[in-house]
mmCIF file of N, CA and C in Angstrom:
data_model
loop_
_atom_site.group_PDB
_atom_site.id
_atom_site.type_symbol
_atom_site.label_atom_id
_atom_site.label_comp_id
_atom_site.label_asym_id
_atom_site.label_seq_id
_atom_site.Cartn_x
_atom_site.Cartn_y
_atom_site.Cartn_z
ATOM 1 N N MET A 1177 -71.772 -93.084 20.095
ATOM 2 C CA MET A 1177 -71.579 -94.298 20.869
ATOM 3 C C MET A 1177 -70.231 -94.956 20.537
ATOM 4 N N MET A 1178 -69.947 -95.138 19.260
ATOM 5 C CA MET A 1178 -68.724 -95.831 18.850
ATOM 6 C C MET A 1178 -67.459 -95.116 19.310
ATOM 7 N N GLY A 1179 -67.519 -93.809 19.509
ATOM 8 C CA GLY A 1179 -66.344 -93.058 19.903
ATOM 9 C C GLY A 1179 -66.175 -92.920 21.406
ATOM 10 N N ARG A 1180 -67.130 -93.424 22.187
ATOM 11 C CA ARG A 1180 -67.037 -93.304 23.646
ATOM 12 C C ARG A 1180 -66.000 -94.283 24.195
ATOM 13 N N TYR A 1181 -65.211 -93.806 25.153
ATOM 14 C CA TYR A 1181 -64.172 -94.652 25.734
ATOM 15 C C TYR A 1181 -64.748 -95.939 26.306
ATOM 16 N N GLU A 1182 -65.880 -95.823 26.975
ATOM 17 C CA GLU A 1182 -66.490 -97.013 27.573
ATOM 18 C C GLU A 1182 -66.695 -98.102 26.521
ATOM 19 N N PHE A 1183 -67.254 -97.743 25.392
ATOM 20 C CA PHE A 1183 -67.492 -98.709 24.319
ATOM 21 C C PHE A 1183 -66.171 -99.180 23.715
ATOM 22 N N LEU A 1184 -65.269 -98.244 23.473
ATOM 23 C CA LEU A 1184 -63.994 -98.576 22.834
ATOM 24 C C LEU A 1184 -63.128 -99.500 23.694
ATOM 25 N N ILE A 1185 -63.287 -99.421 25.001
ATOM 26 C CA ILE A 1185 -62.523 -100.293 25.896
ATOM 27 C C ILE A 1185 -63.277 -101.594 26.160
ATOM 28 N N ASN A 1186 -64.577 -101.499 26.432
ATOM 29 C CA ASN A 1186 -65.340 -102.685 26.819
ATOM 30 C C ASN A 1186 -65.504 -103.710 25.712
ATOM 31 N N ARG A 1187 -65.786 -103.283 24.515
ATOM 32 C CA ARG A 1187 -66.034 -104.257 23.440
ATOM 33 C C ARG A 1187 -64.793 -105.086 23.118
ATOM 34 N N PRO A 1188 -63.616 -104.482 22.940
ATOM 35 C CA PRO A 1188 -62.422 -105.324 22.731
ATOM 36 C C PRO A 1188 -62.126 -106.217 23.945
ATOM 37 N N ALA A 1189 -62.347 -105.694 25.160
ATOM 38 C CA ALA A 1189 -62.108 -106.503 26.358
ATOM 39 C C ALA A 1189 -63.048 -107.707 26.383
ATOM 40 N N GLN A 1190 -64.306 -107.470 26.048
ATOM 41 C CA GLN A 1190 -65.278 -108.558 25.994
ATOM 42 C C GLN A 1190 -64.855 -109.597 24.956
ATOM 43 N N ARG A 1191 -64.431 -109.137 23.810
ATOM 44 C CA ARG A 1191 -64.039 -110.057 22.736
ATOM 45 C C ARG A 1191 -62.798 -110.858 23.111
ATOM 46 N N ILE A 1192 -61.828 -110.220 23.740
ATOM 47 C CA ILE A 1192 -60.617 -110.965 24.099
ATOM 48 C C ILE A 1192 -60.913 -111.976 25.208
ATOM 49 N N ARG A 1193 -61.869 -111.671 26.101
ATOM 50 C CA ARG A 1193 -62.291 -112.660 27.102
ATOM 51 C C ARG A 1193 -62.922 -113.871 26.411
ATOM 52 N N GLU A 1194 -63.759 -113.621 25.410
ATOM 53 C CA GLU A 1194 -64.379 -114.719 24.655
ATOM 54 C C GLU A 1194 -63.315 -115.564 23.955
ATOM 55 N N ILE A 1195 -62.374 -114.900 23.314
ATOM 56 C CA ILE A 1195 -61.297 -115.602 22.608
ATOM 57 C C ILE A 1195 -60.464 -116.426 23.586
ATOM 58 N N THR A 1196 -60.153 -115.846 24.736
ATOM 59 C CA THR A 1196 -59.361 -116.546 25.747
ATOM 60 C C THR A 1196 -60.091 -117.795 26.223
ATOM 61 N N GLY A 1197 -61.384 -117.667 26.500
ATOM 62 C CA GLY A 1197 -62.171 -118.821 26.933
ATOM 63 C C GLY A 1197 -62.169 -119.937 25.902
ATOM 64 N N LYS A 1198 -62.369 -119.583 24.637
ATOM 65 C CA LYS A 1198 -62.370 -120.588 23.562
ATOM 66 C C LYS A 1198 -60.984 -121.196 23.375
ATOM 67 N N THR A 1199 -59.963 -120.386 23.523
ATOM 68 C CA THR A 1199 -58.589 -120.860 23.361
ATOM 69 C C THR A 1199 -58.229 -121.880 24.436
ATOM 70 N N LEU A 1200 -58.683 -121.631 25.670
ATOM 71 C CA LEU A 1200 -58.333 -122.502 26.790
ATOM 72 C C LEU A 1200 -59.255 -123.713 26.929
ATOM 73 N N ALA A 1201 -60.411 -123.687 26.283
ATOM 74 C CA ALA A 1201 -61.400 -124.766 26.431
ATOM 75 C C ALA A 1201 -60.829 -126.161 26.149
ATOM 76 N N PRO A 1202 -60.021 -126.345 25.101
ATOM 77 C CA PRO A 1202 -59.472 -127.693 24.860
ATOM 78 C C PRO A 1202 -58.585 -128.200 26.006
ATOM 79 N N LEU A 1203 -58.030 -127.279 26.782
ATOM 80 C CA LEU A 1203 -57.180 -127.668 27.914
ATOM 81 C C LEU A 1203 -57.996 -127.878 29.185
ATOM 82 N N LYS A 1204 -59.291 -127.604 29.104
ATOM 83 C CA LYS A 1204 -60.225 -127.782 30.216
ATOM 84 C C LYS A 1204 -59.914 -126.890 31.417
ATOM 85 N N ILE A 1205 -59.445 -125.668 31.129
ATOM 86 C CA ILE A 1205 -59.281 -124.666 32.183
ATOM 87 C C ILE A 1205 -59.957 -123.376 31.730
ATOM 88 N N SER A 1206 -60.338 -122.588 32.719
ATOM 89 C CA SER A 1206 -60.992 -121.307 32.449
ATOM 90 C C SER A 1206 -59.949 -120.193 32.407
ATOM 91 N N PRO A 1207 -60.319 -119.031 31.889
ATOM 92 C CA PRO A 1207 -59.391 -117.894 31.929
ATOM 93 C C PRO A 1207 -58.947 -117.545 33.353
ATOM 94 N N LYS A 1208 -59.844 -117.644 34.324
ATOM 95 C CA LYS A 1208 -59.444 -117.340 35.707
ATOM 96 C C LYS A 1208 -58.464 -118.382 36.230
ATOM 97 N N GLN A 1209 -58.688 -119.644 35.896
ATOM 98 C CA GLN A 1209 -57.735 -120.675 36.302
ATOM 99 C C GLN A 1209 -56.380 -120.437 35.634
ATOM 100 N N TYR A 1210 -56.407 -120.044 34.373
ATOM 101 C CA TYR A 1210 -55.162 -119.698 33.683
ATOM 102 C C TYR A 1210 -54.458 -118.560 34.422
ATOM 103 N N GLY A 1211 -55.216 -117.577 34.868
ATOM 104 C CA GLY A 1211 -54.635 -116.463 35.616
ATOM 105 C C GLY A 1211 -53.929 -116.924 36.878
ATOM 106 N N VAL A 1212 -54.529 -117.882 37.582
ATOM 107 C CA VAL A 1212 -53.899 -118.431 38.790
ATOM 108 C C VAL A 1212 -52.604 -119.148 38.415
ATOM 109 N N LEU A 1213 -52.659 -119.989 37.389
ATOM 110 C CA LEU A 1213 -51.454 -120.708 36.954
ATOM 111 C C LEU A 1213 -50.360 -119.734 36.523
ATOM 112 N N ALA A 1214 -50.740 -118.715 35.772
ATOM 113 C CA ALA A 1214 -49.765 -117.725 35.297
ATOM 114 C C ALA A 1214 -49.141 -116.973 36.464
ATOM 115 N N THR A 1215 -49.954 -116.634 37.455
ATOM 116 C CA THR A 1215 -49.442 -115.911 38.622
ATOM 117 C C THR A 1215 -48.451 -116.771 39.391
ATOM 118 N N LEU A 1216 -48.800 -118.034 39.615
ATOM 119 C CA LEU A 1216 -47.881 -118.923 40.330
ATOM 120 C C LEU A 1216 -46.615 -119.183 39.523
ATOM 121 N N ASP A 1217 -46.738 -119.254 38.214
ATOM 122 C CA ASP A 1217 -45.553 -119.458 37.378
ATOM 123 C C ASP A 1217 -44.607 -118.263 37.457
ATOM 124 N N SER A 1218 -45.162 -117.068 37.448
ATOM 125 C CA SER A 1218 -44.298 -115.878 37.431
ATOM 126 C C SER A 1218 -43.848 -115.439 38.819
ATOM 127 N N GLU A 1219 -44.683 -115.661 39.829
ATOM 128 C CA GLU A 1219 -44.378 -115.145 41.167
ATOM 129 C C GLU A 1219 -43.862 -116.204 42.128
ATOM 130 N N GLY A 1220 -44.031 -117.468 41.799
ATOM 131 C CA GLY A 1220 -43.644 -118.528 42.713
ATOM 132 C C GLY A 1220 -44.748 -118.806 43.712
ATOM 133 N N PRO A 1221 -44.464 -119.611 44.737
ATOM 134 C CA PRO A 1221 -45.494 -119.978 45.706
ATOM 135 C C PRO A 1221 -46.111 -118.749 46.384
ATOM 136 N N LEU A 1222 -47.435 -118.768 46.465
ATOM 137 C CA LEU A 1222 -48.182 -117.677 47.088
ATOM 138 C C LEU A 1222 -49.362 -118.253 47.848
ATOM 139 N N SER A 1223 -49.900 -117.463 48.758
ATOM 140 C CA SER A 1223 -51.128 -117.877 49.434
ATOM 141 C C SER A 1223 -52.312 -117.624 48.516
ATOM 142 N N GLN A 1224 -53.380 -118.333 48.799
ATOM 143 C CA GLN A 1224 -54.616 -118.156 48.044
ATOM 144 C C GLN A 1224 -55.089 -116.708 48.148
ATOM 145 N N ARG A 1225 -54.967 -116.135 49.326
ATOM 146 C CA ARG A 1225 -55.379 -114.747 49.553
ATOM 147 C C ARG A 1225 -54.562 -113.783 48.695
ATOM 148 N N ASP A 1226 -53.246 -113.994 48.649
ATOM 149 C CA ASP A 1226 -52.381 -113.115 47.851
ATOM 150 C C ASP A 1226 -52.743 -113.174 46.366
ATOM 151 N N ILE A 1227 -52.990 -114.374 45.878
ATOM 152 C CA ILE A 1227 -53.366 -114.515 44.464
ATOM 153 C C ILE A 1227 -54.691 -113.812 44.209
ATOM 154 N N GLY A 1228 -55.652 -114.012 45.106
ATOM 155 C CA GLY A 1228 -56.951 -113.359 44.960
ATOM 156 C C GLY A 1228 -56.831 -111.847 44.911
ATOM 157 N N GLU A 1229 -55.985 -111.293 45.772
ATOM 158 C CA GLU A 1229 -55.783 -109.838 45.775
ATOM 159 C C GLU A 1229 -55.121 -109.377 44.480
ATOM 160 N N MET A 1230 -54.143 -110.120 44.015
ATOM 161 C CA MET A 1230 -53.432 -109.735 42.791
ATOM 162 C C MET A 1230 -54.351 -109.766 41.574
ATOM 163 N N LEU A 1231 -55.221 -110.777 41.515
ATOM 164 C CA LEU A 1231 -56.095 -110.956 40.356
ATOM 165 C C LEU A 1231 -57.472 -110.326 40.545
ATOM 166 N N LYS A 1232 -57.700 -109.748 41.724
ATOM 167 C CA LYS A 1232 -59.003 -109.130 42.025
ATOM 168 C C LYS A 1232 -60.130 -110.159 41.920
ATOM 169 N N ILE A 1233 -59.914 -111.308 42.573
ATOM 170 C CA ILE A 1233 -60.907 -112.378 42.602
ATOM 171 C C ILE A 1233 -61.342 -112.563 44.049
ATOM 172 N N ASP A 1234 -62.652 -112.610 44.277
ATOM 173 C CA ASP A 1234 -63.170 -112.727 45.643
ATOM 174 C C ASP A 1234 -62.836 -114.101 46.241
ATOM 175 N N ARG A 1235 -62.926 -114.172 47.575
ATOM 176 C CA ARG A 1235 -62.514 -115.375 48.309
ATOM 177 C C ARG A 1235 -63.289 -116.622 47.894
ATOM 178 N N THR A 1236 -64.605 -116.480 47.747
ATOM 179 C CA THR A 1236 -65.434 -117.630 47.391
ATOM 180 C C THR A 1236 -65.040 -118.188 46.030
ATOM 181 N N THR A 1237 -64.850 -117.313 45.066
ATOM 182 C CA THR A 1237 -64.441 -117.750 43.730
ATOM 183 C C THR A 1237 -63.053 -118.371 43.772
ATOM 184 N N MET A 1238 -62.156 -117.792 44.571
ATOM 185 C CA MET A 1238 -60.801 -118.343 44.688
ATOM 186 C C MET A 1238 -60.838 -119.769 45.225
ATOM 187 N N VAL A 1239 -61.676 -120.028 46.216
ATOM 188 C CA VAL A 1239 -61.775 -121.384 46.770
ATOM 189 C C VAL A 1239 -62.165 -122.363 45.667
ATOM 190 N N THR A 1240 -63.162 -122.000 44.882
ATOM 191 C CA THR A 1240 -63.615 -122.858 43.788
ATOM 192 C C THR A 1240 -62.502 -123.072 42.762
ATOM 193 N N LEU A 1241 -61.810 -121.990 42.395
ATOM 194 C CA LEU A 1241 -60.721 -122.098 41.414
ATOM 195 C C LEU A 1241 -59.607 -123.010 41.918
ATOM 196 N N ILE A 1242 -59.188 -122.778 43.158
ATOM 197 C CA ILE A 1242 -58.075 -123.548 43.723
ATOM 198 C C ILE A 1242 -58.468 -125.007 43.894
ATOM 199 N N ASP A 1243 -59.688 -125.257 44.388
ATOM 200 C CA ASP A 1243 -60.147 -126.643 44.524
ATOM 201 C C ASP A 1243 -60.138 -127.351 43.173
ATOM 202 N N GLY A 1244 -60.585 -126.661 42.130
ATOM 203 C CA GLY A 1244 -60.598 -127.251 40.793
ATOM 204 C C GLY A 1244 -59.206 -127.555 40.284
ATOM 205 N N LEU A 1245 -58.294 -126.610 40.442
ATOM 206 C CA LEU A 1245 -56.913 -126.810 39.982
ATOM 207 C C LEU A 1245 -56.222 -127.912 40.780
ATOM 208 N N GLU A 1246 -56.506 -127.960 42.074
ATOM 209 C CA GLU A 1246 -55.932 -129.018 42.903
ATOM 210 C C GLU A 1246 -56.519 -130.372 42.498
ATOM 211 N N GLY A 1247 -57.809 -130.396 42.207
ATOM 212 C CA GLY A 1247 -58.459 -131.626 41.765
ATOM 213 C C GLY A 1247 -57.910 -132.153 40.452
ATOM 214 N N MET A 1248 -57.394 -131.264 39.615
ATOM 215 C CA MET A 1248 -56.771 -131.663 38.348
ATOM 216 C C MET A 1248 -55.274 -131.928 38.521
ATOM 217 N N SER A 1249 -54.806 -131.888 39.760
ATOM 218 C CA SER A 1249 -53.387 -132.114 40.089
ATOM 219 C C SER A 1249 -52.467 -131.099 39.433
ATOM 220 N N LEU A 1250 -52.954 -129.852 39.292
ATOM 221 C CA LEU A 1250 -52.148 -128.796 38.684
ATOM 222 C C LEU A 1250 -51.438 -127.941 39.727
ATOM 223 N N LEU A 1251 -51.916 -128.004 40.967
ATOM 224 C CA LEU A 1251 -51.234 -127.308 42.056
ATOM 225 C C LEU A 1251 -51.437 -128.078 43.343
ATOM 226 N N VAL A 1252 -50.593 -127.771 44.320
ATOM 227 C CA VAL A 1252 -50.698 -128.371 45.654
ATOM 228 C C VAL A 1252 -50.654 -127.258 46.690
ATOM 229 N N ARG A 1253 -51.241 -127.566 47.839
ATOM 230 C CA ARG A 1253 -51.217 -126.641 48.977
ATOM 231 C C ARG A 1253 -50.221 -127.189 49.996
ATOM 232 N N ASP A 1254 -49.303 -126.347 50.412
ATOM 233 C CA ASP A 1254 -48.360 -126.702 51.469
ATOM 234 C C ASP A 1254 -48.565 -125.749 52.631
ATOM 235 N N ASP A 1255 -48.233 -126.212 53.831
ATOM 236 C CA ASP A 1255 -48.334 -125.335 54.995
ATOM 237 C C ASP A 1255 -47.461 -124.109 54.792
ATOM 238 N N HIS A 1256 -47.987 -122.964 55.188
ATOM 239 C CA HIS A 1256 -47.226 -121.713 55.124
ATOM 240 C C HIS A 1256 -46.185 -121.757 56.239
ATOM 241 N N PRO A 1257 -44.916 -121.489 55.941
ATOM 242 C CA PRO A 1257 -43.873 -121.601 56.964
ATOM 243 C C PRO A 1257 -43.986 -120.572 58.089
ATOM 244 N N LYS A 1258 -44.660 -119.447 57.844
ATOM 245 C CA LYS A 1258 -44.724 -118.384 58.846
ATOM 246 C C LYS A 1258 -46.112 -118.184 59.446
ATOM 247 N N ASP A 1259 -47.141 -118.743 58.820
ATOM 248 C CA ASP A 1259 -48.505 -118.508 59.293
ATOM 249 C C ASP A 1259 -49.338 -119.763 59.049
ATOM 250 N N ARG A 1260 -49.647 -120.469 60.130
ATOM 251 C CA ARG A 1260 -50.356 -121.740 60.004
ATOM 252 C C ARG A 1260 -51.794 -121.584 59.523
ATOM 253 N N ARG A 1261 -52.294 -120.360 59.482
ATOM 254 C CA ARG A 1261 -53.668 -120.142 59.002
ATOM 255 C C ARG A 1261 -53.748 -120.225 57.481
ATOM 256 N N TYR A 1262 -52.616 -120.168 56.809
ATOM 257 C CA TYR A 1262 -52.598 -120.116 55.348
ATOM 258 C C TYR A 1262 -51.812 -121.273 54.759
ATOM 259 N N TYR A 1263 -52.084 -121.517 53.501
ATOM 260 C CA TYR A 1263 -51.320 -122.473 52.709
ATOM 261 C C TYR A 1263 -50.587 -121.714 51.618
ATOM 262 N N LEU A 1264 -49.450 -122.250 51.231
ATOM 263 C CA LEU A 1264 -48.757 -121.746 50.048
ATOM 264 C C LEU A 1264 -49.121 -122.665 48.893
ATOM 265 N N LEU A 1265 -49.477 -122.069 47.793
ATOM 266 C CA LEU A 1265 -49.842 -122.835 46.610
ATOM 267 C C LEU A 1265 -48.632 -122.942 45.691
ATOM 268 N N HIS A 1266 -48.393 -124.136 45.192
ATOM 269 C CA HIS A 1266 -47.271 -124.418 44.287
ATOM 270 C C HIS A 1266 -47.809 -125.111 43.045
ATOM 271 N N LEU A 1267 -47.249 -124.799 41.897
ATOM 272 C CA LEU A 1267 -47.573 -125.548 40.691
ATOM 273 C C LEU A 1267 -46.913 -126.919 40.758
ATOM 274 N N THR A 1268 -47.634 -127.929 40.334
ATOM 275 C CA THR A 1268 -47.049 -129.261 40.181
ATOM 276 C C THR A 1268 -46.351 -129.310 38.818
ATOM 277 N N PRO A 1269 -45.563 -130.349 38.563
ATOM 278 C CA PRO A 1269 -44.996 -130.482 37.212
ATOM 279 C C PRO A 1269 -46.089 -130.478 36.132
ATOM 280 N N ALA A 1270 -47.218 -131.130 36.410
ATOM 281 C CA ALA A 1270 -48.331 -131.123 35.442
ATOM 282 C C ALA A 1270 -48.889 -129.711 35.277
ATOM 283 N N GLY A 1271 -48.937 -128.951 36.372
ATOM 284 C CA GLY A 1271 -49.414 -127.569 36.310
ATOM 285 C C GLY A 1271 -48.487 -126.693 35.490
ATOM 286 N N LYS A 1272 -47.185 -126.875 35.677
ATOM 287 C CA LYS A 1272 -46.207 -126.109 34.892
ATOM 288 C C LYS A 1272 -46.324 -126.444 33.408
ATOM 289 N N LYS A 1273 -46.483 -127.722 33.115
ATOM 290 C CA LYS A 1273 -46.600 -128.166 31.718
ATOM 291 C C LYS A 1273 -47.862 -127.591 31.079
ATOM 292 N N LEU A 1274 -48.989 -127.699 31.780
ATOM 293 C CA LEU A 1274 -50.238 -127.181 31.227
ATOM 294 C C LEU A 1274 -50.169 -125.669 31.057
ATOM 295 N N TYR A 1275 -49.571 -124.980 32.036
ATOM 296 C CA TYR A 1275 -49.435 -123.525 31.909
ATOM 297 C C TYR A 1275 -48.650 -123.170 30.646
ATOM 298 N N LYS A 1276 -47.539 -123.854 30.411
ATOM 299 C CA LYS A 1276 -46.723 -123.556 29.220
ATOM 300 C C LYS A 1276 -47.527 -123.776 27.937
ATOM 301 N N GLU A 1277 -48.287 -124.865 27.878
ATOM 302 C CA GLU A 1277 -49.140 -125.124 26.709
ATOM 303 C C GLU A 1277 -50.172 -124.009 26.545
ATOM 304 N N ALA A 1278 -50.815 -123.656 27.646
ATOM 305 C CA ALA A 1278 -51.846 -122.610 27.608
ATOM 306 C C ALA A 1278 -51.241 -121.276 27.197
ATOM 307 N N HIS A 1279 -50.071 -120.973 27.724
ATOM 308 C CA HIS A 1279 -49.421 -119.696 27.431
ATOM 309 C C HIS A 1279 -49.127 -119.563 25.933
ATOM 310 N N ILE A 1280 -48.660 -120.626 25.329
ATOM 311 C CA ILE A 1280 -48.387 -120.604 23.885
ATOM 312 C C ILE A 1280 -49.675 -120.334 23.112
ATOM 313 N N LEU A 1281 -50.753 -121.004 23.493
ATOM 314 C CA LEU A 1281 -52.042 -120.794 22.823
ATOM 315 C C LEU A 1281 -52.545 -119.368 23.011
ATOM 316 N N ILE A 1282 -52.379 -118.837 24.220
ATOM 317 C CA ILE A 1282 -52.829 -117.466 24.510
ATOM 318 C C ILE A 1282 -52.024 -116.465 23.681
ATOM 319 N N LEU A 1283 -50.717 -116.661 23.586
ATOM 320 C CA LEU A 1283 -49.892 -115.750 22.782
ATOM 321 C C LEU A 1283 -50.323 -115.754 21.319
ATOM 322 N N LYS A 1284 -50.646 -116.930 20.794
ATOM 323 C CA LYS A 1284 -51.120 -117.019 19.407
ATOM 324 C C LYS A 1284 -52.454 -116.299 19.244
ATOM 325 N N ALA A 1285 -53.348 -116.470 20.218
ATOM 326 C CA ALA A 1285 -54.656 -115.805 20.158
ATOM 327 C C ALA A 1285 -54.495 -114.289 20.256
ATOM 328 N N GLU A 1286 -53.598 -113.837 21.133
ATOM 329 C CA GLU A 1286 -53.340 -112.397 21.247
ATOM 330 C C GLU A 1286 -52.779 -111.840 19.945
ATOM 331 N N GLU A 1287 -51.890 -112.588 19.337
ATOM 332 C CA GLU A 1287 -51.295 -112.150 18.066
ATOM 333 C C GLU A 1287 -52.381 -111.959 17.015
ATOM 334 N N GLU A 1288 -53.293 -112.892 16.937
ATOM 335 C CA GLU A 1288 -54.388 -112.785 15.970
ATOM 336 C C GLU A 1288 -55.277 -111.586 16.294
ATOM 337 N N PHE A 1289 -55.572 -111.397 17.571
ATOM 338 C CA PHE A 1289 -56.426 -110.289 17.997
ATOM 339 C C PHE A 1289 -55.786 -108.940 17.663
ATOM 340 N N LEU A 1290 -54.479 -108.845 17.841
ATOM 341 C CA LEU A 1290 -53.760 -107.582 17.641
ATOM 342 C C LEU A 1290 -53.247 -107.395 16.212
ATOM 343 N N ARG A 1291 -53.526 -108.329 15.338
ATOM 344 C CA ARG A 1291 -53.018 -108.293 13.962
ATOM 345 C C ARG A 1291 -53.233 -106.954 13.255
ATOM 346 N N PRO A 1292 -54.368 -106.257 13.442
ATOM 347 C CA PRO A 1292 -54.561 -104.986 12.729
ATOM 348 C C PRO A 1292 -53.605 -103.869 13.164
ATOM 349 N N LEU A 1293 -52.926 -104.046 14.296
ATOM 350 C CA LEU A 1293 -52.055 -102.994 14.823
ATOM 351 C C LEU A 1293 -50.595 -103.239 14.445
ATOM 352 N N SER A 1294 -49.907 -102.159 14.118
ATOM 353 C CA SER A 1294 -48.468 -102.251 13.857
ATOM 354 C C SER A 1294 -47.734 -102.473 15.181
ATOM 355 N N LYS A 1295 -46.456 -102.786 15.088
ATOM 356 C CA LYS A 1295 -45.638 -102.973 16.285
ATOM 357 C C LYS A 1295 -45.662 -101.712 17.155
ATOM 358 N N ASN A 1296 -45.523 -100.547 16.541
ATOM 359 C CA ASN A 1296 -45.554 -99.288 17.289
ATOM 360 C C ASN A 1296 -46.919 -99.039 17.923
ATOM 361 N N GLU A 1297 -47.978 -99.353 17.188
ATOM 362 C CA GLU A 1297 -49.327 -99.171 17.743
ATOM 363 C C GLU A 1297 -49.565 -100.107 18.925
ATOM 364 N N ARG A 1298 -49.047 -101.311 18.840
ATOM 365 C CA ARG A 1298 -49.178 -102.260 19.956
ATOM 366 C C ARG A 1298 -48.452 -101.732 21.189
ATOM 367 N N GLN A 1299 -47.257 -101.211 20.983
ATOM 368 C CA GLN A 1299 -46.485 -100.659 22.099
ATOM 369 C C GLN A 1299 -47.214 -99.476 22.720
ATOM 370 N N THR A 1300 -47.760 -98.607 21.894
ATOM 371 C CA THR A 1300 -48.512 -97.452 22.392
ATOM 372 C C THR A 1300 -49.744 -97.915 23.162
ATOM 373 N N LEU A 1301 -50.444 -98.904 22.630
ATOM 374 C CA LEU A 1301 -51.624 -99.441 23.317
ATOM 375 C C LEU A 1301 -51.233 -100.013 24.671
ATOM 376 N N ARG A 1302 -50.161 -100.814 24.714
ATOM 377 C CA ARG A 1302 -49.706 -101.410 25.973
ATOM 378 C C ARG A 1302 -49.347 -100.324 26.987
ATOM 379 N N GLU A 1303 -48.624 -99.314 26.555
ATOM 380 C CA GLU A 1303 -48.230 -98.225 27.455
ATOM 381 C C GLU A 1303 -49.445 -97.462 27.963
ATOM 382 N N SER A 1304 -50.388 -97.174 27.085
ATOM 383 C CA SER A 1304 -51.585 -96.431 27.491
ATOM 384 C C SER A 1304 -52.431 -97.240 28.463
ATOM 385 N N LEU A 1305 -52.629 -98.522 28.162
ATOM 386 C CA LEU A 1305 -53.416 -99.367 29.059
ATOM 387 C C LEU A 1305 -52.708 -99.554 30.398
ATOM 388 N N SER A 1306 -51.394 -99.691 30.377
ATOM 389 C CA SER A 1306 -50.634 -99.819 31.627
ATOM 390 C C SER A 1306 -50.773 -98.574 32.487
ATOM 391 N N LYS A 1307 -50.743 -97.426 31.849
ATOM 392 C CA LYS A 1307 -50.900 -96.170 32.577
ATOM 393 C C LYS A 1307 -52.290 -96.095 33.210
ATOM 394 N N LEU A 1308 -53.315 -96.456 32.456
ATOM 395 C CA LEU A 1308 -54.677 -96.471 33.000
ATOM 396 C C LEU A 1308 -54.797 -97.488 34.127
ATOM 397 N N PHE A 1309 -54.202 -98.658 33.932
ATOM 398 C CA PHE A 1309 -54.246 -99.711 34.938
ATOM 399 C C PHE A 1309 -53.625 -99.245 36.250
ATOM 400 N N SER A 1310 -52.491 -98.576 36.169
ATOM 401 C CA SER A 1310 -51.820 -98.115 37.392
ATOM 402 C C SER A 1310 -52.580 -96.976 38.066
ATOM 403 N N HIS A 1311 -53.468 -96.329 37.340
ATOM 404 C CA HIS A 1311 -54.265 -95.231 37.891
ATOM 405 C C HIS A 1311 -55.508 -95.741 38.633
ATOM 406 N N ILE A 1312 -55.918 -96.966 38.376
ATOM 407 C CA ILE A 1312 -57.143 -97.505 38.964
ATOM 408 C C ILE A 1312 -57.158 -97.429 40.490
ATOM 409 N N PRO A 1313 -56.089 -97.803 41.205
ATOM 410 C CA PRO A 1313 -56.155 -97.718 42.672
ATOM 411 C C PRO A 1313 -56.485 -96.317 43.187
ATOM 412 N N ARG A 1314 -55.998 -95.299 42.517
ATOM 413 C CA ARG A 1314 -56.321 -93.929 42.934
ATOM 414 C C ARG A 1314 -57.803 -93.646 42.760
ATOM 415 N N LEU A 1315 -58.387 -94.165 41.707
ATOM 416 C CA LEU A 1315 -59.819 -93.981 41.473
ATOM 417 C C LEU A 1315 -60.650 -94.727 42.511
ATOM 418 N N GLU A 1316 -60.082 -95.826 43.029
ATOM 419 C CA GLU A 1316 -60.781 -96.630 44.029
ATOM 420 C C GLU A 1316 -60.512 -96.130 45.443
ATOM 421 N N GLY A 1317 -59.792 -95.031 45.571
ATOM 422 C CA GLY A 1317 -59.513 -94.474 46.887
ATOM 423 C C GLY A 1317 -58.212 -94.941 47.492
ATOM 424 N N GLY A 1318 -57.418 -95.689 46.720
ATOM 425 C CA GLY A 1318 -56.110 -96.133 47.208
ATOM 426 C C GLY A 1318 -55.071 -95.063 46.970
ATOM 427 N N HIS A 1319 -53.816 -95.454 47.071
ATOM 428 C CA HIS A 1319 -52.721 -94.491 46.903
ATOM 429 C C HIS A 1319 -52.050 -94.667 45.603
#
């Protein structure tokens, strides 16, 4: 059991999700909300649909996440310049500030989680996981 890939991948993933949730709790945001903030910070204004596709979050959950973040004044919805059916989501100054605070906390938590690994082992892990991640669409029938 301990040597099976499923166990070796799932247990650390489960633990890092728990750590992320506890790390973000003082800021009153969830890991999924952090993901939305991080995506908007790195990619700039996007539609709710685009963010959902990037993060693999269903439409119903995205509505709840966006409503919550908007209610906390962390993002705003603006009319999409090319398609009136959609809104572009933008981080507010408060959203940018909270994201930066959260990002620092997440980096510290990741550092603690990865402490048993050397710099080279971390790089190898990142490369291996990235390779597996990029292979997922093919497994799902994509290209």
